[in-house]
Short mmCIF file of C-alpha atoms and ligand atoms in Angstrom, two decimals:
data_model
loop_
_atom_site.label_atom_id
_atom_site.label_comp_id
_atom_site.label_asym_id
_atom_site.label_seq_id
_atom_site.Cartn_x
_atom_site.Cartn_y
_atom_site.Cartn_z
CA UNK G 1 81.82 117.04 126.98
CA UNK G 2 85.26 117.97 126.53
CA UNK G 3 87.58 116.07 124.98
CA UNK G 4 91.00 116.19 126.59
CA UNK G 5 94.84 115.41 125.36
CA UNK G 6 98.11 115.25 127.25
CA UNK G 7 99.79 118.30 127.50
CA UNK G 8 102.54 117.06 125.35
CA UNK G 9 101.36 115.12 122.77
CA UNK G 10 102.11 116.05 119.16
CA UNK G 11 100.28 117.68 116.93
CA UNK G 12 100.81 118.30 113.35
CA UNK G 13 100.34 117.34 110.18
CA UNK G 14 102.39 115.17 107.20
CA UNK G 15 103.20 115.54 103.64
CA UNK G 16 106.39 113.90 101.85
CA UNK G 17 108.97 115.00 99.90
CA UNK G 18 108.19 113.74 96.33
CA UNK G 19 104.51 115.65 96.50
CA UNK G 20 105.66 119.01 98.06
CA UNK G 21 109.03 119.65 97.17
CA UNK G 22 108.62 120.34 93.07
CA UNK G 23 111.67 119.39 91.25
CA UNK G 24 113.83 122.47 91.34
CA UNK G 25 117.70 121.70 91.30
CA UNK G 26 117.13 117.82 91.20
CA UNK G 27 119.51 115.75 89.18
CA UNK G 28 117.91 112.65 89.35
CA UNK G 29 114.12 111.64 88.72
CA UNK G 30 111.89 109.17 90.92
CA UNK G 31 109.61 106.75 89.22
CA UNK G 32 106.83 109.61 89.65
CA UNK G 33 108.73 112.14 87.39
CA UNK G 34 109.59 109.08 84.79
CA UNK G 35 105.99 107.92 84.94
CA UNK G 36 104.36 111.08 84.04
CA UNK G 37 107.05 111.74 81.29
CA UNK G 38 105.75 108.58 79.73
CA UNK G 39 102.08 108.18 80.47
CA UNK G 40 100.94 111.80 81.39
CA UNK G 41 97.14 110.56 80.62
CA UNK G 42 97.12 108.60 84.02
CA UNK G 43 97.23 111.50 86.52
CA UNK G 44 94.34 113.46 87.14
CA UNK G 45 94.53 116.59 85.34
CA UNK G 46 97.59 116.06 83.64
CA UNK G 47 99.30 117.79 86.67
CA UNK G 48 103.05 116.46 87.49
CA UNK G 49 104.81 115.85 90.67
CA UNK G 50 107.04 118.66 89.61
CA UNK G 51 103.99 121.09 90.04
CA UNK G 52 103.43 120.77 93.83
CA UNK G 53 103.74 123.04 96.41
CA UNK G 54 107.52 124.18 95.59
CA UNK G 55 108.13 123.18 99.26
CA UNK G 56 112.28 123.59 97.97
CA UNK G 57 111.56 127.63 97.00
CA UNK G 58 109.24 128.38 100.15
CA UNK G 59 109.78 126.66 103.42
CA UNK G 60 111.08 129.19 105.49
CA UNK G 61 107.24 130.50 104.62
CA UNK G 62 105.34 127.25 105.46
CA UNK G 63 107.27 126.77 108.73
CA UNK G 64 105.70 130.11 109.50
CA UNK G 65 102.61 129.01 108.70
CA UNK G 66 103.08 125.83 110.91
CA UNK G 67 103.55 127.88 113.83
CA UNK G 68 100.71 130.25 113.02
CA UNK G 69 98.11 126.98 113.18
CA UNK G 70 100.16 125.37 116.47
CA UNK G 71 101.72 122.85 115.01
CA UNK G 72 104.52 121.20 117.30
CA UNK G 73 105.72 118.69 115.17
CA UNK G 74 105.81 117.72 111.44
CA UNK G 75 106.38 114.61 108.89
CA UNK G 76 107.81 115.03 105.59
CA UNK G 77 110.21 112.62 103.64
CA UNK G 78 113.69 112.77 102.20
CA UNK G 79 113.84 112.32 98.37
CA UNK G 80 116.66 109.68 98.05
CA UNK G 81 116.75 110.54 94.43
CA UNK G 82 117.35 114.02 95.56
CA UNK G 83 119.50 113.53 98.08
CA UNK G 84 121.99 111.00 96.37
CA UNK G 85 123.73 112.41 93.09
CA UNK G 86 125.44 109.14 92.14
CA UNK G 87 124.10 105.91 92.85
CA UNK G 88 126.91 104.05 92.01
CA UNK G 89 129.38 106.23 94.10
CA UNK G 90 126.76 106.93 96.69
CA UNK G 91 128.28 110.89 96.16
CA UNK G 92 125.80 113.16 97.97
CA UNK G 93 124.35 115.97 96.42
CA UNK G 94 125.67 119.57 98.43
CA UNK G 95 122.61 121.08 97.53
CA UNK G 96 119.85 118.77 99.02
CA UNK G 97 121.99 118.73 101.79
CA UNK G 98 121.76 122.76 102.21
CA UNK G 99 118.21 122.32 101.61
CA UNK G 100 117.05 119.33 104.41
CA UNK G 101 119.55 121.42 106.85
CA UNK G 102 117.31 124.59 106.42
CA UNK G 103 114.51 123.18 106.62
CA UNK G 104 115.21 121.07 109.42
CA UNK G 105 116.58 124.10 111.04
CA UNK G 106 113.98 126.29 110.38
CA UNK G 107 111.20 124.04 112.06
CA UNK G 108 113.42 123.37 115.22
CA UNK G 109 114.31 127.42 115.33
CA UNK G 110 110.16 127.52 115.20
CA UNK G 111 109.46 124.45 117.87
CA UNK G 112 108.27 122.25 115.13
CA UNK G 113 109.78 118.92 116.01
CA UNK G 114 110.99 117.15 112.74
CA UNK G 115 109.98 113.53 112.14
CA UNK G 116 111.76 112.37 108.75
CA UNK G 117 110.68 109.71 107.25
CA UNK G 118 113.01 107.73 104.33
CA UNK G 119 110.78 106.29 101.89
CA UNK G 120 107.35 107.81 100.54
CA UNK G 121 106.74 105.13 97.44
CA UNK G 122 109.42 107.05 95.54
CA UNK G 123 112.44 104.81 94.11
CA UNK G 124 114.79 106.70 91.97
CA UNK G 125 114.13 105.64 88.65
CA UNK G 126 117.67 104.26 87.88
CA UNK G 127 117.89 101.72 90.07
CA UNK G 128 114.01 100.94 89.15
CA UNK G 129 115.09 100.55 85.73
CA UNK G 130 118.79 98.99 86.20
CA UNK G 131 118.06 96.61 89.24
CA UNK G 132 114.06 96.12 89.30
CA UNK G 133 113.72 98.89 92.53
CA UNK G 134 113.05 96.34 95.72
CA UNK G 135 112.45 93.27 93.26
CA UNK G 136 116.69 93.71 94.11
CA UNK G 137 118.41 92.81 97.09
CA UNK G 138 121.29 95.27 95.65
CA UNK G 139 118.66 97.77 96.56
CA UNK G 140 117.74 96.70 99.58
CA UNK G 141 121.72 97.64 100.22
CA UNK G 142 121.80 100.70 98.03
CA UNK G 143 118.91 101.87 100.72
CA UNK G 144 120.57 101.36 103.20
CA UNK G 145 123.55 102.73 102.53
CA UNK G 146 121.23 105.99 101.54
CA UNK G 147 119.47 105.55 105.15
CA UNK G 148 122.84 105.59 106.85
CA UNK G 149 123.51 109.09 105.06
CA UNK G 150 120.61 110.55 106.17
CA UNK G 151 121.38 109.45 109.78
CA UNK G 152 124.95 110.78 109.26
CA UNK G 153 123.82 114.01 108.35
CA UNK G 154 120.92 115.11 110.28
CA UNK G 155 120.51 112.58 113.02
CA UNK G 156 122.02 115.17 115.20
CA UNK G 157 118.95 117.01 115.29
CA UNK G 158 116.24 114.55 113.82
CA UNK G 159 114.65 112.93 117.07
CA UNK G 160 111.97 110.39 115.04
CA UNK G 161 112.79 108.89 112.05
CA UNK G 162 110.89 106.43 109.80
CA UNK G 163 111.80 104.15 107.76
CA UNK G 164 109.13 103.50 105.35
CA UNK G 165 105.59 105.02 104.74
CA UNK G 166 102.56 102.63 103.70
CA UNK G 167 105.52 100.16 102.73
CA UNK G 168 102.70 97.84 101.30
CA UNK G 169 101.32 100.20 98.98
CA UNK G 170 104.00 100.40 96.40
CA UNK G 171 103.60 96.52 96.45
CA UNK G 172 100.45 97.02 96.02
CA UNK G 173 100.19 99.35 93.10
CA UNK G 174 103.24 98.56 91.54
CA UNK G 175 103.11 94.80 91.19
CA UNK G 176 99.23 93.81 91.65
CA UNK G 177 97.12 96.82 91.05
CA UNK G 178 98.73 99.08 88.63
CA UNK G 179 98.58 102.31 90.27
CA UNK G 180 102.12 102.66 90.87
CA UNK G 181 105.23 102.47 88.62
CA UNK G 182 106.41 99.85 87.38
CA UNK G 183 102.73 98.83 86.94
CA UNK G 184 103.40 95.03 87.06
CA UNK G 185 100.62 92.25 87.71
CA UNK G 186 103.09 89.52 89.39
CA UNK G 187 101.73 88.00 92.93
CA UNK G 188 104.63 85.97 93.53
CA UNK G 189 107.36 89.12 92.17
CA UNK G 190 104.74 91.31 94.65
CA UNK G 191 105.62 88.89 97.57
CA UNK G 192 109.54 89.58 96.65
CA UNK G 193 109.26 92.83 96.81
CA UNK G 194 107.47 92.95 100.14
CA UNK G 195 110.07 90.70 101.84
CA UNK G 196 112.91 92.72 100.35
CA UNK G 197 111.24 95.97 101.42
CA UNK G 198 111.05 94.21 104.98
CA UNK G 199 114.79 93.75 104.63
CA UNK G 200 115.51 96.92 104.05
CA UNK G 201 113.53 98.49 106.99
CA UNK G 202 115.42 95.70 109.49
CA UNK G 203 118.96 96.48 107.99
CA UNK G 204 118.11 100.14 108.47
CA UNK G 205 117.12 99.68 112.25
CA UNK G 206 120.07 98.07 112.64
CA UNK G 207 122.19 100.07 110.95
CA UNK G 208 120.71 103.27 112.96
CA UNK G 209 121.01 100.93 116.49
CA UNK G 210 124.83 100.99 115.46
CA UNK G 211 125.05 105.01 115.04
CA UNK G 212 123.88 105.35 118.85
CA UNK G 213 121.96 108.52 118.37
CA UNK G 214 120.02 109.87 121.09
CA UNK G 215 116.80 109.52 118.94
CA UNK G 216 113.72 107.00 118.04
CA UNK G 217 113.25 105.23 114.80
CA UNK G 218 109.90 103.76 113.75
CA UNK G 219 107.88 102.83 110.31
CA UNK G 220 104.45 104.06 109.25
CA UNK G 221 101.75 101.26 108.80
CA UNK G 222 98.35 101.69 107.15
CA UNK G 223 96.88 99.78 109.51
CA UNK G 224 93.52 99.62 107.75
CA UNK G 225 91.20 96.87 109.93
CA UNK G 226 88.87 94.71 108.50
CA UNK G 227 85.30 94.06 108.88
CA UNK G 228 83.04 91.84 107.25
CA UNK G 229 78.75 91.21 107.14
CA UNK G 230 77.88 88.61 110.00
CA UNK G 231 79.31 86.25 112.30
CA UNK G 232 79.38 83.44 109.45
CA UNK G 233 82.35 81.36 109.48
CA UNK G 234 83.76 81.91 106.26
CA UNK G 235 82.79 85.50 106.14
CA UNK G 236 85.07 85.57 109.55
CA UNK G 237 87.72 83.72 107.79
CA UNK G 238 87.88 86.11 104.86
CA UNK G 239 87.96 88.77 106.68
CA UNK G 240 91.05 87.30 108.74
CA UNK G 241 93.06 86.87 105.26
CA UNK G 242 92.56 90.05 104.08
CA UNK G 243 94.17 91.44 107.65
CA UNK G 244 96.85 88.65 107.28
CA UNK G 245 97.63 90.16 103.72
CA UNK G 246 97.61 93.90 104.42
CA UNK G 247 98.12 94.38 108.04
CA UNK G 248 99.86 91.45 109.70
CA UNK G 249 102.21 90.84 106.88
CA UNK G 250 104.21 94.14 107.68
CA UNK G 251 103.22 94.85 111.40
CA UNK G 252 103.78 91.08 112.38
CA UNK G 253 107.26 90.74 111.73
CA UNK G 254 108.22 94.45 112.51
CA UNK G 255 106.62 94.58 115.89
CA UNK G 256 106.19 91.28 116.85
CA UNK G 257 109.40 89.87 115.52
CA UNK G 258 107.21 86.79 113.70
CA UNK G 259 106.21 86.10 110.65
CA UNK G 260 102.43 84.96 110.47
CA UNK G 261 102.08 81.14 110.38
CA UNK G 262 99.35 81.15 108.05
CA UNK G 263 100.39 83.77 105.78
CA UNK G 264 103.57 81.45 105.09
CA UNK G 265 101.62 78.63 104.81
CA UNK G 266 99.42 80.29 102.16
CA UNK G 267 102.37 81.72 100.42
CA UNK G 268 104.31 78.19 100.26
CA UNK G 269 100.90 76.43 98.84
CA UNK G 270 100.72 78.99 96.09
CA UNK G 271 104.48 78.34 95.03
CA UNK G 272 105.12 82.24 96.14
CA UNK G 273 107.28 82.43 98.85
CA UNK G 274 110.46 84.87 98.85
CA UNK G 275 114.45 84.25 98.24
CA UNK G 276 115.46 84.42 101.46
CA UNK G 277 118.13 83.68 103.27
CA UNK G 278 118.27 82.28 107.15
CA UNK G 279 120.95 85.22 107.99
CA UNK G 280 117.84 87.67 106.43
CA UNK G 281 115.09 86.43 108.68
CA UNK G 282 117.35 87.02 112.15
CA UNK G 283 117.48 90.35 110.95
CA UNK G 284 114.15 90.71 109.83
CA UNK G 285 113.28 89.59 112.93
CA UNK G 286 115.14 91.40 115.44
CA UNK G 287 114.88 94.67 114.45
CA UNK G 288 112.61 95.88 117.65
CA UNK G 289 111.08 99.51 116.91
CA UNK G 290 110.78 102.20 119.25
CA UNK G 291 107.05 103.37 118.06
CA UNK G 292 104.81 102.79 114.99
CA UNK G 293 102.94 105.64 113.11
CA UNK G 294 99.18 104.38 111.96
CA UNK G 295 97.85 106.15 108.78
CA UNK G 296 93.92 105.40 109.12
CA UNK G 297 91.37 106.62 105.91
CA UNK G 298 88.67 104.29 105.83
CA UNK G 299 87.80 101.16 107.02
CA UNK G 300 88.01 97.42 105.01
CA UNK G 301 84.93 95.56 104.36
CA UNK G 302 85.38 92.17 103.05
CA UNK G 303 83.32 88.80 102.79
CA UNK G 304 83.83 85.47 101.61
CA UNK G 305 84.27 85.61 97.56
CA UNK G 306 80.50 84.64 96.22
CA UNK G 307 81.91 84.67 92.76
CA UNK G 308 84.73 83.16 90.78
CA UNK G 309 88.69 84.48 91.15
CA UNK G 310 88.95 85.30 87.54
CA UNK G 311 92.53 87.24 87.49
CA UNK G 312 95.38 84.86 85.65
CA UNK G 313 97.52 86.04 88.31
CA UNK G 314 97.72 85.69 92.44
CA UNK G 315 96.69 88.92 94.57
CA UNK G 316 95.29 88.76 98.07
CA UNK G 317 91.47 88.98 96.41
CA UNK G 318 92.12 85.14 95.74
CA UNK G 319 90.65 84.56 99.33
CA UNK G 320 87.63 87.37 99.61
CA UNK G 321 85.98 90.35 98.04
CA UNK G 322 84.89 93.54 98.87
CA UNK G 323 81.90 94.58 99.59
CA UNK G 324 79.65 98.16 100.50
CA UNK G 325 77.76 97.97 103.61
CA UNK G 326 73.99 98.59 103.56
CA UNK G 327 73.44 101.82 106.04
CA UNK G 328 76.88 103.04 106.57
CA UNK G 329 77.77 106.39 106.16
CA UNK G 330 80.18 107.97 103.22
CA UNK G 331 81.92 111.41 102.17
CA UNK G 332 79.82 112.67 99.61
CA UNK G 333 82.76 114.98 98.49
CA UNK G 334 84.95 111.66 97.89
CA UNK G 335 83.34 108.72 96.17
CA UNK G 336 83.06 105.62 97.87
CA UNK G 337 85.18 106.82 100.91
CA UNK G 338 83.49 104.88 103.77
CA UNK G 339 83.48 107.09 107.46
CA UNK G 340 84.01 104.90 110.56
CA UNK G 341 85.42 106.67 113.29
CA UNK G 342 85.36 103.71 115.85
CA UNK G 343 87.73 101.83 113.75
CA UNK G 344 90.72 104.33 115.30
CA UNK G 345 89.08 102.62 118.50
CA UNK G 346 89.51 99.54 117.19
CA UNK G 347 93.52 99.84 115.63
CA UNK G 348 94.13 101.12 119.22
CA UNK G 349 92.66 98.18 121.19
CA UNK G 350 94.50 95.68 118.37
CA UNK G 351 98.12 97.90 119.01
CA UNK G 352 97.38 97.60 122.68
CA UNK G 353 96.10 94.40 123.51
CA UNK G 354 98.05 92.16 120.33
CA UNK G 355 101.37 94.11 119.97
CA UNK G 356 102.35 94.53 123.31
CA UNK G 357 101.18 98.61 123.53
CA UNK G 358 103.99 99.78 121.05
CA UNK G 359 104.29 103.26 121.25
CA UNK G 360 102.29 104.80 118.09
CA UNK G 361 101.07 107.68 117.05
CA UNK G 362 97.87 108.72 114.57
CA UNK G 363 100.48 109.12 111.39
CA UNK G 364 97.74 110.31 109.32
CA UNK G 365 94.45 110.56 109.53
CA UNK G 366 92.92 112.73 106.45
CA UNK G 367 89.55 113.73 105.52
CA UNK G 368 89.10 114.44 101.59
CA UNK G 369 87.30 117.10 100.40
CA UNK G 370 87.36 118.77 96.50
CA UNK G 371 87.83 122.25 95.73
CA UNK G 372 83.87 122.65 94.77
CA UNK G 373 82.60 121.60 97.97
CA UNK G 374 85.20 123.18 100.00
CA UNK G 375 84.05 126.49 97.93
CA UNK G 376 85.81 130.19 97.64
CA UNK G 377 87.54 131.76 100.58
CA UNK G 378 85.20 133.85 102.91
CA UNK G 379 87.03 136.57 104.44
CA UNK G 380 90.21 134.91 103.13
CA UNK G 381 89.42 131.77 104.99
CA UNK G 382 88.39 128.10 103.20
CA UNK G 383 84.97 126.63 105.75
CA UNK G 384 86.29 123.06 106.15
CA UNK G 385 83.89 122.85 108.62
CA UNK G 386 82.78 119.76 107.27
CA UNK G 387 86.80 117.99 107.73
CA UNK G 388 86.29 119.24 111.09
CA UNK G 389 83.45 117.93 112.07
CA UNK G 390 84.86 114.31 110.92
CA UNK G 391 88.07 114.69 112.46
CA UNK G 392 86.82 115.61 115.69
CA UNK G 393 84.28 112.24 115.76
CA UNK G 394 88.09 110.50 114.95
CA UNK G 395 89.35 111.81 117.93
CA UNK G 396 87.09 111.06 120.18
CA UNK G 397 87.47 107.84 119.52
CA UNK G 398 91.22 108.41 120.34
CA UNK G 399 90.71 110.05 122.93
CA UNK G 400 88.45 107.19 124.23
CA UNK G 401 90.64 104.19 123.03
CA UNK G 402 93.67 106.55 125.07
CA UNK G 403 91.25 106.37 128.01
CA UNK G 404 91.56 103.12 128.02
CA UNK G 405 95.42 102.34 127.95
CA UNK G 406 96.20 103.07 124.30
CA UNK G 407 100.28 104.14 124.13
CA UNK G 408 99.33 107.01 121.51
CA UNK G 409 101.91 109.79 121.75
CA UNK G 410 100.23 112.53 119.10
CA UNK G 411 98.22 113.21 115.51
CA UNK G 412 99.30 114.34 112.42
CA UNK G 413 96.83 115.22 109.86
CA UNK G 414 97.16 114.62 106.27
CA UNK G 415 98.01 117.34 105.10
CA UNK G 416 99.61 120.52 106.10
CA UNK G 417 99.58 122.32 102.83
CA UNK G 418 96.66 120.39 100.17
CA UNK G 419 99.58 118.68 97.93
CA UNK G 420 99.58 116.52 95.03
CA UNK G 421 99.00 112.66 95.82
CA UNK G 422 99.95 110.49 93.06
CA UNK G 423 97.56 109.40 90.34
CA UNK G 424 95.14 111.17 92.26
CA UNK G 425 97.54 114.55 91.39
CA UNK G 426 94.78 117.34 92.78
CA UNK G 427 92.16 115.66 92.66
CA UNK G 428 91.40 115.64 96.48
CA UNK G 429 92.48 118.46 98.73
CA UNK G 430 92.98 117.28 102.51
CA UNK G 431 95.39 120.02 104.11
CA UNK G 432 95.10 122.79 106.54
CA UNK G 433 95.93 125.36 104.11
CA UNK G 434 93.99 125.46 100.40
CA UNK G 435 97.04 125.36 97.65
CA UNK G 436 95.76 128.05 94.95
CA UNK G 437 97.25 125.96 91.80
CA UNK G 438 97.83 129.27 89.62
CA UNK G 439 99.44 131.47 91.96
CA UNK G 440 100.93 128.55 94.46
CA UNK G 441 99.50 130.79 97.24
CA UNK G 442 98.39 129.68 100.09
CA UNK G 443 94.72 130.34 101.76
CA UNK G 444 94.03 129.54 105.76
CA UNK G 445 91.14 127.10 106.13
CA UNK G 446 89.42 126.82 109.29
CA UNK G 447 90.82 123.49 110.09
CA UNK G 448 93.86 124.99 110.40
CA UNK G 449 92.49 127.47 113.41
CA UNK G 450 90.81 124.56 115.06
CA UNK G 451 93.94 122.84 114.92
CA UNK G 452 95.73 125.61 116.87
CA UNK G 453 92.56 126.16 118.91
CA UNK G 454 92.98 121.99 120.17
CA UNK G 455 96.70 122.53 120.84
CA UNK G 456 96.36 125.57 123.09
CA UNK G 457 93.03 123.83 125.24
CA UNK G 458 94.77 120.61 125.53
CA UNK G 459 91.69 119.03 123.77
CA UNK G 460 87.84 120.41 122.60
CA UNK G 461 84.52 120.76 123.55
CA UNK G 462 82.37 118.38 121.78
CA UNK G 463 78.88 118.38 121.44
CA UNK G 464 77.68 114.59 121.10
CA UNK G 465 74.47 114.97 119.28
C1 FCB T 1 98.13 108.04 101.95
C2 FCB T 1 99.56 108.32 101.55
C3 FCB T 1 99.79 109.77 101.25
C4 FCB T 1 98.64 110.48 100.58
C5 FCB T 1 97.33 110.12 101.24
C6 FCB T 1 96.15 110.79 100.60
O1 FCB T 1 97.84 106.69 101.76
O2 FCB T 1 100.45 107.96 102.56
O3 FCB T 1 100.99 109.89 100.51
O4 FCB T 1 98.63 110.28 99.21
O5 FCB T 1 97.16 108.74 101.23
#
């Protein structure tokens, strides 16, 4: 059967600033450069953001190899801590503004359409360290301040902007989980940070509603959805607070312009609700997006908790665990990593049929593989065949949900170029093009032809077996 797209929808791929870039000509550091000056021992392989793909020294070669695969359109991030020299002045640094022009230029000059996103977990690490990073409303302020610069001084070409990426996750690991800096374990300081992060996405809408440029702005949401064992009641119900928790929290307010009832509720009882302010929550509130982006890995599972909540501290895992599924299927070449295509079905039905069809777009959808099982270069080309394979069965499901009324505008794959990601440094290599680590080459896979292959035929043949 063939599988078919509209003739314009987007294809591409993402990547952010922070794990492409490397640090050449950067004044100031993000919490990633601080942490692995400090505790080196927690990323894979001892390998720095400053050794990634050295985006800042090679981009007018990667937007050639953009083209060469078909891309139309690509997501990468500003580094505010590259961008801004002087966070008390706000002064702008000359250089990372000669840099995002040329790069912006060079994708438009090669019809790669530029979507910029703002924030991609990466705080500078002075105003972590001086104000507490979003723990600070002064933050939320000094972001958007930073936001408004950006718009300023590329929204005359930008079309799509984004505020945030994931903007749970660096709640997540930084105040409940410890896999991002500052590696605090503080449910209620979590909660702060979340609402103040939600504050500085509205202020930023509104600030770019004021600038009247003829483009979009929208956030990116891991929109992860949750699904538990059986139709038991309390199974049901834990299932429901782990979406309340990690999906409704952000997409609720930002697309719905409410706040979820029984997330406040819970909050309140557990003595854990935010400062706020009345003036905060009308902006919060009204802050109406033109389009979402939906980063989809794998699928929750969650069940009622069968044993006792033993952390001294609150986190979301208060009201159900997780669990593996008996018969469902995994990538060997990534441990644990559940495969459920049908759940981009099922994000598609929720977007369309709860959240009035907001124009979205697959953000990232990203199939890991390791450098072992994706094996040498034959002919100069990496088989991915595998990744292919499993993002094909994604699309279908796309393609299917889009059948039936879903507002999806385009996919972006994670990655264009394997980069580094986080604690996970190397460790998992997801792009179109293999990064060889000594020589900073970089090696076609077969993904990447496919890719171009989908873009020309509007879509693929696919062989349901
Ligand atoms: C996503 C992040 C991205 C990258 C991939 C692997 O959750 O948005 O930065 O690390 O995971």
């Amino acid at each position: 059967m063939k599988v078919t797209f509209p003739k314009d929808f987007m294809w591409g791929a993402a990547t952010s600033g922070v794990q492409t870039e490397g640090n050449f000509e950067k004044t100031n550091k993000s919490i990633w450069d601080y942490w692995f000056e400090t505790e080196p021992e927690r990323f894979w392989g001892g390998i720095s953001s400053a050794e990634v793909c050295e985006t800042y020294q090679r981009y007018e070669e990667d937007v050639r190899l953009m083209k060469e695969i078909g891309m139309n359109s690509f997501r990468t991030s500003i580094q505010w801590s590259r961008l801004i020299k002087n966070f008390e002045t706000g002064e702008i640094d000359e250089q990372a503004v000669r840099f995002y022009n040329q790069y912006i230029d060079a994708m438009i000059a090669n019809g790669v359409e530029p979507m910029i996103n703002l924030y991609h977990f990466d705080m500078p690490i002075e105003l972590q360290e001086q104000y507490g990073g979003f723990e600070s409303k002064i933050v939320v302020d000094k972001f958007v301040e930073y936001a408004v610069a950006c718009f300023q001084l590329f929204g005359d070409r930008v079309k799509y902007w984004a505020t945030f990426n994931e903007p749970i996750v660096p709640v997540e690991g930084g105040y409940l989980y410890d896999f991002h800096y500052p590696a605090k374990k503080d449910g209620k300081l979590a909660v702060q940070v979340a609402y103040n992060t939600m504050l500085a996405h509205a202020k930023t809408v509104q600030a770019f509603r004021g600038l009247q440029l003829e483009a979009e702005i929208g956030t990116i949401l891991n929109l992860t959805p949750t699904y538990t064992c059986d139709e038991q009641p309390h199974n049901k119900l834990a299932a429901e607070y782990a979406d309340l928790f990690f999906n409704r929290s952000f997409l609720d307010p930002m697309v719905k312009g409410e706040f979820p009832a029984e997330l406040v509720s819970i909050l309140r009882a557990l003595h854990a609700l935010p400062e706020y302010t009345e003036a905060e929550i009308e902006i919060i509130l009204n802050a109406p997006l033109d389009f979402i982006g939906v980063n989809y890995y794998v699928p929750r599972r969650v069940r009622a908790r069968t044993t006792a909540y033993e952390l001294d501290y609150f986190t979301p895992e208060m009201f159900f665990e997780y669990y593996i599924e008996e018969g469902a299927r995994f990538n060997p070449f990534r441990d644990n990593n559940e495969i459920k295509p049908v759940a981009i079905y099922d994000i598609a039905q929720n977007i369309q049929h709860n959240y009035g069809n907001i124009k979205w777009f697959l953000s990232e959808i990203g199939i890991a593989m390791d450098l072992e099982s994706e094996g040498a270069p034959i002919d100069g080309v990496v088989d991915d065949s595998f990744r292919i394979a499993l993002l094909e069965e994604h699309l279908v499901q796309l393609a299917k949900a889009m059948e039936a009324g879903a507002n999806c505008f385009g996919v972006h794959n994670w990655t264009f170029i394997d980069c580094w990601s986080w604690l996970n440094s190397f460790k998992r290599r997801y792009g179109f093009y293999r990064l060889d680590l000594e020589t900073k080459n970089r090696i076609p896979k077969k993904s990447g032809q496919w890719l171009k292959s989908i873009v020309e035929n509007q879509g693929f043949e696919y062989n349901d077996k």
